[in-house]
Each structure stands twice: as structure tokens, then as C-alpha cells.
mmCIF file of N, CA and C in Angstrom:
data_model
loop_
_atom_site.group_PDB
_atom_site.id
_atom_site.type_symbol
_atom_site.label_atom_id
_atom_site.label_comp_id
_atom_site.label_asym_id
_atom_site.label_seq_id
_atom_site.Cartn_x
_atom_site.Cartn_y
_atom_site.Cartn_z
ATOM 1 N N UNK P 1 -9.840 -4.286 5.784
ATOM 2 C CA UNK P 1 -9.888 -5.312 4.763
ATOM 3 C C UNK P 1 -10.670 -6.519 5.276
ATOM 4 N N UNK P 2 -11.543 -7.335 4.557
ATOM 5 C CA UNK P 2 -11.958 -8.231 4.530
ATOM 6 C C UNK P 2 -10.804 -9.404 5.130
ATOM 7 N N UNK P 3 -11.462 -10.359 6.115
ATOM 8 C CA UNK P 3 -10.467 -11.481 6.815
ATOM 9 C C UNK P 3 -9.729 -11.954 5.650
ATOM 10 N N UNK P 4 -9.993 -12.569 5.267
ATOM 11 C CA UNK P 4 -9.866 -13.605 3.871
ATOM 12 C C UNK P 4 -8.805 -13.103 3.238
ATOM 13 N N UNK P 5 -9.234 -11.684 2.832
ATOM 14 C CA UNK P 5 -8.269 -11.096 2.147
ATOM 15 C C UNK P 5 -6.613 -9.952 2.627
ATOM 16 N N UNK P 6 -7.002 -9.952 3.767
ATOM 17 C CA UNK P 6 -6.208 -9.866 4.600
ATOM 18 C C UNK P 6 -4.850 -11.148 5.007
ATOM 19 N N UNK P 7 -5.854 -11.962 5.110
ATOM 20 C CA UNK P 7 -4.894 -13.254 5.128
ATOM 21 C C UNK P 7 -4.008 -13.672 3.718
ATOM 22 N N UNK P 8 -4.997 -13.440 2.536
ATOM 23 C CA UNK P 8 -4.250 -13.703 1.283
ATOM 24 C C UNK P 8 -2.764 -12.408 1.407
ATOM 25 N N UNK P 9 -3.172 -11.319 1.215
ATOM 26 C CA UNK P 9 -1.987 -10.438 1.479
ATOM 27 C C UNK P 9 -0.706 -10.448 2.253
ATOM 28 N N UNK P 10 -1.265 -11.023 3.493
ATOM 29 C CA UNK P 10 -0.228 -11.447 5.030
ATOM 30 C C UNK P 10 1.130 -12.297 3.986
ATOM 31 N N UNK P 11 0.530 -13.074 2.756
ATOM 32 C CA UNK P 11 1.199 -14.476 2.820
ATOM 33 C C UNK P 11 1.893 -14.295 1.532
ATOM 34 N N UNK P 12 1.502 -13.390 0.561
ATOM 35 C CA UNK P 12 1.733 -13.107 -0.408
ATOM 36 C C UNK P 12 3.239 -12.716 -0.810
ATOM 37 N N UNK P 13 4.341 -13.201 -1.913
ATOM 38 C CA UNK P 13 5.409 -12.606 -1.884
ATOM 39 C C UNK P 13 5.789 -11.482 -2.063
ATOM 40 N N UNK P 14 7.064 -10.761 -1.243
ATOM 41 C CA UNK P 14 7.197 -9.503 -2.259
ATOM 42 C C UNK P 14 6.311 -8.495 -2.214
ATOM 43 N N UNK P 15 5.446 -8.472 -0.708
ATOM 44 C CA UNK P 15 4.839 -7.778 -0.250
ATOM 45 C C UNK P 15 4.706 -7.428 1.608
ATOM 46 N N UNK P 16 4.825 -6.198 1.571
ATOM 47 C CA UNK P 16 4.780 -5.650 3.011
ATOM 48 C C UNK P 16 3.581 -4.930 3.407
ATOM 49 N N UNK P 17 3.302 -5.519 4.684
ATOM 50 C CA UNK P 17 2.118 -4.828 5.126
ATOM 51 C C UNK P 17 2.572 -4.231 6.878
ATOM 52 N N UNK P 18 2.060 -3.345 7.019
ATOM 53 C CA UNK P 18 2.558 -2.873 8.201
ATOM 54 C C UNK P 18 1.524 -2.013 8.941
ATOM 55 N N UNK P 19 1.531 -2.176 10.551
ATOM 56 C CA UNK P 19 0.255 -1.479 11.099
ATOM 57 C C UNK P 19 1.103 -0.352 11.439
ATOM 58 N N UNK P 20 0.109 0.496 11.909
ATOM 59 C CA UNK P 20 0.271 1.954 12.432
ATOM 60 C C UNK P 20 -0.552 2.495 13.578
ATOM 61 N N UNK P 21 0.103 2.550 14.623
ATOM 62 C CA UNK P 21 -1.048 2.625 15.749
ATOM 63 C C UNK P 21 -1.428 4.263 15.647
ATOM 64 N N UNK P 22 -0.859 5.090 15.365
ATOM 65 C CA UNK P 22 -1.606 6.437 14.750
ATOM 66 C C UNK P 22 -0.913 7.054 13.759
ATOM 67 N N UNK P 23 -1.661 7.942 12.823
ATOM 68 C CA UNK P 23 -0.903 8.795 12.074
ATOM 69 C C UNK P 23 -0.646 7.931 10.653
ATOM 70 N N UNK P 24 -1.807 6.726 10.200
ATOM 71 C CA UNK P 24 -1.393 5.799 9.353
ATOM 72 C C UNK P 24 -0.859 6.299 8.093
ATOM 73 N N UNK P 25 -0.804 6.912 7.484
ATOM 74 C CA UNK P 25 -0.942 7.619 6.401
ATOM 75 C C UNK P 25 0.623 8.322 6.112
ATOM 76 N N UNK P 26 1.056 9.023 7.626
ATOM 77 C CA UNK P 26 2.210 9.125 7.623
ATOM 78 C C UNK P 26 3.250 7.732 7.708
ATOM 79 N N UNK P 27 2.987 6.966 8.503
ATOM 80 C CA UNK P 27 3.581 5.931 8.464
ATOM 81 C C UNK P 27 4.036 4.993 6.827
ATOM 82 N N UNK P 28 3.164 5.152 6.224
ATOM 83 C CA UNK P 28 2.768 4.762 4.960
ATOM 84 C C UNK P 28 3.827 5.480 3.879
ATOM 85 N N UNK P 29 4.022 6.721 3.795
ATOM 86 C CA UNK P 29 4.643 7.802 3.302
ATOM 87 C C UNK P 29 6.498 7.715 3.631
ATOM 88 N N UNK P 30 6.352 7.242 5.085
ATOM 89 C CA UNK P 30 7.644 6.922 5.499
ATOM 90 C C UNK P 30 8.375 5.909 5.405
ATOM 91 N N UNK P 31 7.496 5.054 5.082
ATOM 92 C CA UNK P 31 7.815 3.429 4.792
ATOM 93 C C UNK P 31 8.192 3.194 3.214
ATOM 94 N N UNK P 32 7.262 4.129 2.759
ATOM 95 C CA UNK P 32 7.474 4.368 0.872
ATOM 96 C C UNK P 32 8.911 4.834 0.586
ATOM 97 N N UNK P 33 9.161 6.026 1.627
ATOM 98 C CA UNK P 33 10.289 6.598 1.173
ATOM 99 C C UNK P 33 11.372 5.808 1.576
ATOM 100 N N UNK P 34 11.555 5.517 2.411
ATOM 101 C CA UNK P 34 12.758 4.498 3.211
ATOM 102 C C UNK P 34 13.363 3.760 1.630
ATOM 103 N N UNK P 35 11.895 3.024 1.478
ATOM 104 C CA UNK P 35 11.853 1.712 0.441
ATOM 105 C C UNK P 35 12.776 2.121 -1.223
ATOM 106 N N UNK P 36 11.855 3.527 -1.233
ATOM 107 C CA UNK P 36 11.977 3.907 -2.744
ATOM 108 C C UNK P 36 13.851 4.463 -2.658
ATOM 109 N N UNK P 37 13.908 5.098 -1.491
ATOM 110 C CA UNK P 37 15.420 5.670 -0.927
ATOM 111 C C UNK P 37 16.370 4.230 -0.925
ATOM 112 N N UNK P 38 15.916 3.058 -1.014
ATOM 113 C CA UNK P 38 16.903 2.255 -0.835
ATOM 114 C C UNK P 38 16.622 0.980 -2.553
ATOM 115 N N UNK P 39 16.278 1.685 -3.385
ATOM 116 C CA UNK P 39 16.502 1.382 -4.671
ATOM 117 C C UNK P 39 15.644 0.540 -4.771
ATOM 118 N N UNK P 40 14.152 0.839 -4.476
ATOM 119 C CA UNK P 40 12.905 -0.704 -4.395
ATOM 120 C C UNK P 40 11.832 -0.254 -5.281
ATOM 121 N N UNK P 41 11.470 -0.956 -5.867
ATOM 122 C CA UNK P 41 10.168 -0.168 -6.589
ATOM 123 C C UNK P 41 8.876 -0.413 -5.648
ATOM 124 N N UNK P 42 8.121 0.695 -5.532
ATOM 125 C CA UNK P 42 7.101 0.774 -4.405
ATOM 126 C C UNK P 42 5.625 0.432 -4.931
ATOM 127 N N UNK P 43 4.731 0.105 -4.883
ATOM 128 C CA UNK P 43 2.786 0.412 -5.366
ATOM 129 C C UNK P 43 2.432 0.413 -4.098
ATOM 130 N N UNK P 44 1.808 1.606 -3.865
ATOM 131 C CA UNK P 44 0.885 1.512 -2.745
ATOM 132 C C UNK P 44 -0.533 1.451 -3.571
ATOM 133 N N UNK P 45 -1.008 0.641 -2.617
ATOM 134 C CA UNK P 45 -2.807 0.470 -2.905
ATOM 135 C C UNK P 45 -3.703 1.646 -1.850
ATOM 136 N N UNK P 46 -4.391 2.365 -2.354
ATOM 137 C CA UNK P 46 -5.293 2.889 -1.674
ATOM 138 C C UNK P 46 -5.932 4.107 -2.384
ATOM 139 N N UNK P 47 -7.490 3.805 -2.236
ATOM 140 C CA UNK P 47 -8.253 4.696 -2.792
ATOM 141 C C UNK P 47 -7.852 6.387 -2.056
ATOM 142 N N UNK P 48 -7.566 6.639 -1.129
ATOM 143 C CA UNK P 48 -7.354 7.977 -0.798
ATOM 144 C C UNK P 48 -6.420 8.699 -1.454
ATOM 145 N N UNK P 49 -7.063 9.845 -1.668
ATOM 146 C CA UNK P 49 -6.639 10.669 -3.479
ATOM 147 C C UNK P 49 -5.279 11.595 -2.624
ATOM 148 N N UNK P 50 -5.431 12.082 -1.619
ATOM 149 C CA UNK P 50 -4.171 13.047 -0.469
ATOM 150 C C UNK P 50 -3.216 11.656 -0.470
ATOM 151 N N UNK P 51 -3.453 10.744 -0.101
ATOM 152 C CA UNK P 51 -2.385 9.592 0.134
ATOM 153 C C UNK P 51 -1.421 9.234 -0.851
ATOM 154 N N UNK P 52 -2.330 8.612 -1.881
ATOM 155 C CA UNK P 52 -1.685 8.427 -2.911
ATOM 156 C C UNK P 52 -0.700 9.438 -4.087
ATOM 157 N N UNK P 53 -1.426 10.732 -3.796
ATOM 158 C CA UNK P 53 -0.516 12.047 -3.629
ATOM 159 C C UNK P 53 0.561 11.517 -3.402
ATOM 160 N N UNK P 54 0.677 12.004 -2.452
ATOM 161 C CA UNK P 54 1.992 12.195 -1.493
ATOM 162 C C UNK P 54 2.907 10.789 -1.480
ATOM 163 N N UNK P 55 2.740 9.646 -1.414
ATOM 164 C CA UNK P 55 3.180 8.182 -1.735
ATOM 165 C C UNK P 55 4.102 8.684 -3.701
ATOM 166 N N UNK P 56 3.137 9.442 -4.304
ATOM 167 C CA UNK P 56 3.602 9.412 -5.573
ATOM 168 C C UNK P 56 4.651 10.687 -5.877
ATOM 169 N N UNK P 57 4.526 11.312 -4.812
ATOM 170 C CA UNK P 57 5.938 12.661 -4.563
ATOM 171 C C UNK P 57 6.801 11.710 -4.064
ATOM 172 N N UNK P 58 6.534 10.705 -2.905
ATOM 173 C CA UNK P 58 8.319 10.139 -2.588
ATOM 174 C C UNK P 58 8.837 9.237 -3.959
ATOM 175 N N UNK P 59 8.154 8.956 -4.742
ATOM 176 C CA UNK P 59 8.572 7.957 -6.131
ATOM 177 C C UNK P 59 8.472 6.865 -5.802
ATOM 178 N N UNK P 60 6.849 6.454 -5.626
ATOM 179 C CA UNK P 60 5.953 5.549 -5.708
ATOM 180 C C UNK P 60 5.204 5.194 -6.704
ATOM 181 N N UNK P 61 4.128 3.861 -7.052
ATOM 182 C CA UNK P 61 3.615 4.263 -7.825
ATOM 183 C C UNK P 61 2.147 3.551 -6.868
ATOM 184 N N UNK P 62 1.024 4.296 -7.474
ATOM 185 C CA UNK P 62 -0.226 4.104 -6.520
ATOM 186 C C UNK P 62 -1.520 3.694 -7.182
ATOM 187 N N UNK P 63 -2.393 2.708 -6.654
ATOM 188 C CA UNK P 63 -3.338 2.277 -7.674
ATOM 189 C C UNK P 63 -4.581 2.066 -6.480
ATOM 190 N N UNK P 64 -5.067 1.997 -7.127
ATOM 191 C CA UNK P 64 -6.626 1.967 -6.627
ATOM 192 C C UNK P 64 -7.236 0.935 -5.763
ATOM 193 N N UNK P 65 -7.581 0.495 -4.780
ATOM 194 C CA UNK P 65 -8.155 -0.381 -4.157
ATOM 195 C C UNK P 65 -8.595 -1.375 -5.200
ATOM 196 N N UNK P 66 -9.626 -0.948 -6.038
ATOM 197 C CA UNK P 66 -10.837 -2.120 -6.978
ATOM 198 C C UNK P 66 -9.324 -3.021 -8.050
ATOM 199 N N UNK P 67 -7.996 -2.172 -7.851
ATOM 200 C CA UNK P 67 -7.173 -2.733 -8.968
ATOM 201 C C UNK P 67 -6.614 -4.285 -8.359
ATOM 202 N N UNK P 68 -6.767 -3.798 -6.828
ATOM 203 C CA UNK P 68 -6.034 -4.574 -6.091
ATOM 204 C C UNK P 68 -7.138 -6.294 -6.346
ATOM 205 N N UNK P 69 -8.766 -5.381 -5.879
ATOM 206 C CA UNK P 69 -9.399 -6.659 -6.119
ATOM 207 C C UNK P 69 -10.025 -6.916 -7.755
ATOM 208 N N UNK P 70 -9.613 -6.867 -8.590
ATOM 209 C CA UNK P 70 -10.132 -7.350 -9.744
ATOM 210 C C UNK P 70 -8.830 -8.386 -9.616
ATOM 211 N N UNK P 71 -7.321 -8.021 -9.743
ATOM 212 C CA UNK P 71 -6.413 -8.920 -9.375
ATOM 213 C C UNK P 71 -6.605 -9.906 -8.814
ATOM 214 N N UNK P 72 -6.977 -10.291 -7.554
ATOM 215 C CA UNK P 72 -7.868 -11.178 -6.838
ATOM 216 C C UNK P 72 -8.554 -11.930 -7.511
ATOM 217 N N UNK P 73 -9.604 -11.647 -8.074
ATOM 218 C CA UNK P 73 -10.637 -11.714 -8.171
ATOM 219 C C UNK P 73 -10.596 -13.583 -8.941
#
């Protein structure tokens, strides 16, 4: 992500961001489920079509990168 926008996200409410030193994707999937398993409503952002898959089997809901920045915008 862009600095800027990275920083807007960091600060943002009601939002979690989390690194993954490998395997990001799984991490992502596991973090969804935890969330969605403990009565949270989830959106993951990300253009990857396998990701957002699988984010939307644990009972997520998943949107597109450009959704994230027109929001922004």
C-alpha cells in the first residue's frame, strides 16, 4: 500500500490490520474466522480472486481493492 494510505488505515476506526511474516493469506483466513467465530461482521479488501474465496467460505464479506480507494478518494 501506498505510505499515505497505509497511514490513513493504521488510524482508522473499527478496523484491523495485521502483518504476516509468511503464509499471508493464511493468516488473513484465520484472523477472518476467529473474528466471524466470535459474532463480528468481517470485509476483507483484496483483489485476489483464491483469497477472497476462501475469506467468503469462513462468512466474510470481500470487496475489491479500487472499492477500498474510490471510498478514499
Amino acid at each position: 500500500l501506498p505510505k499515505g494510505l497505509w497511514t490513513a488505515l493504521r488510524t482508522a476506526p473499527r478496523l484491523r490490520l495485521a502483518s504476516a511474516p509468511r503464509a499471508g493469506d493464511d493468516a488473513i483466513v484465520t484472523e477472518t474466522a476467529r473474528v466471524v467465530e466470535a459474532g463480528k461482521a468481517v470485509t476483507v479488501v483484496s483483489s485476489d480472486r483464491e483469497l477472497t474465496a476462501r475469506v467468503t467460505r469462513a462468512g466474510a464479506s470481500a470487496r475489491r481493492v479500487r472499492w477500498l480507494y474510490d471510498l478514499l478518494d
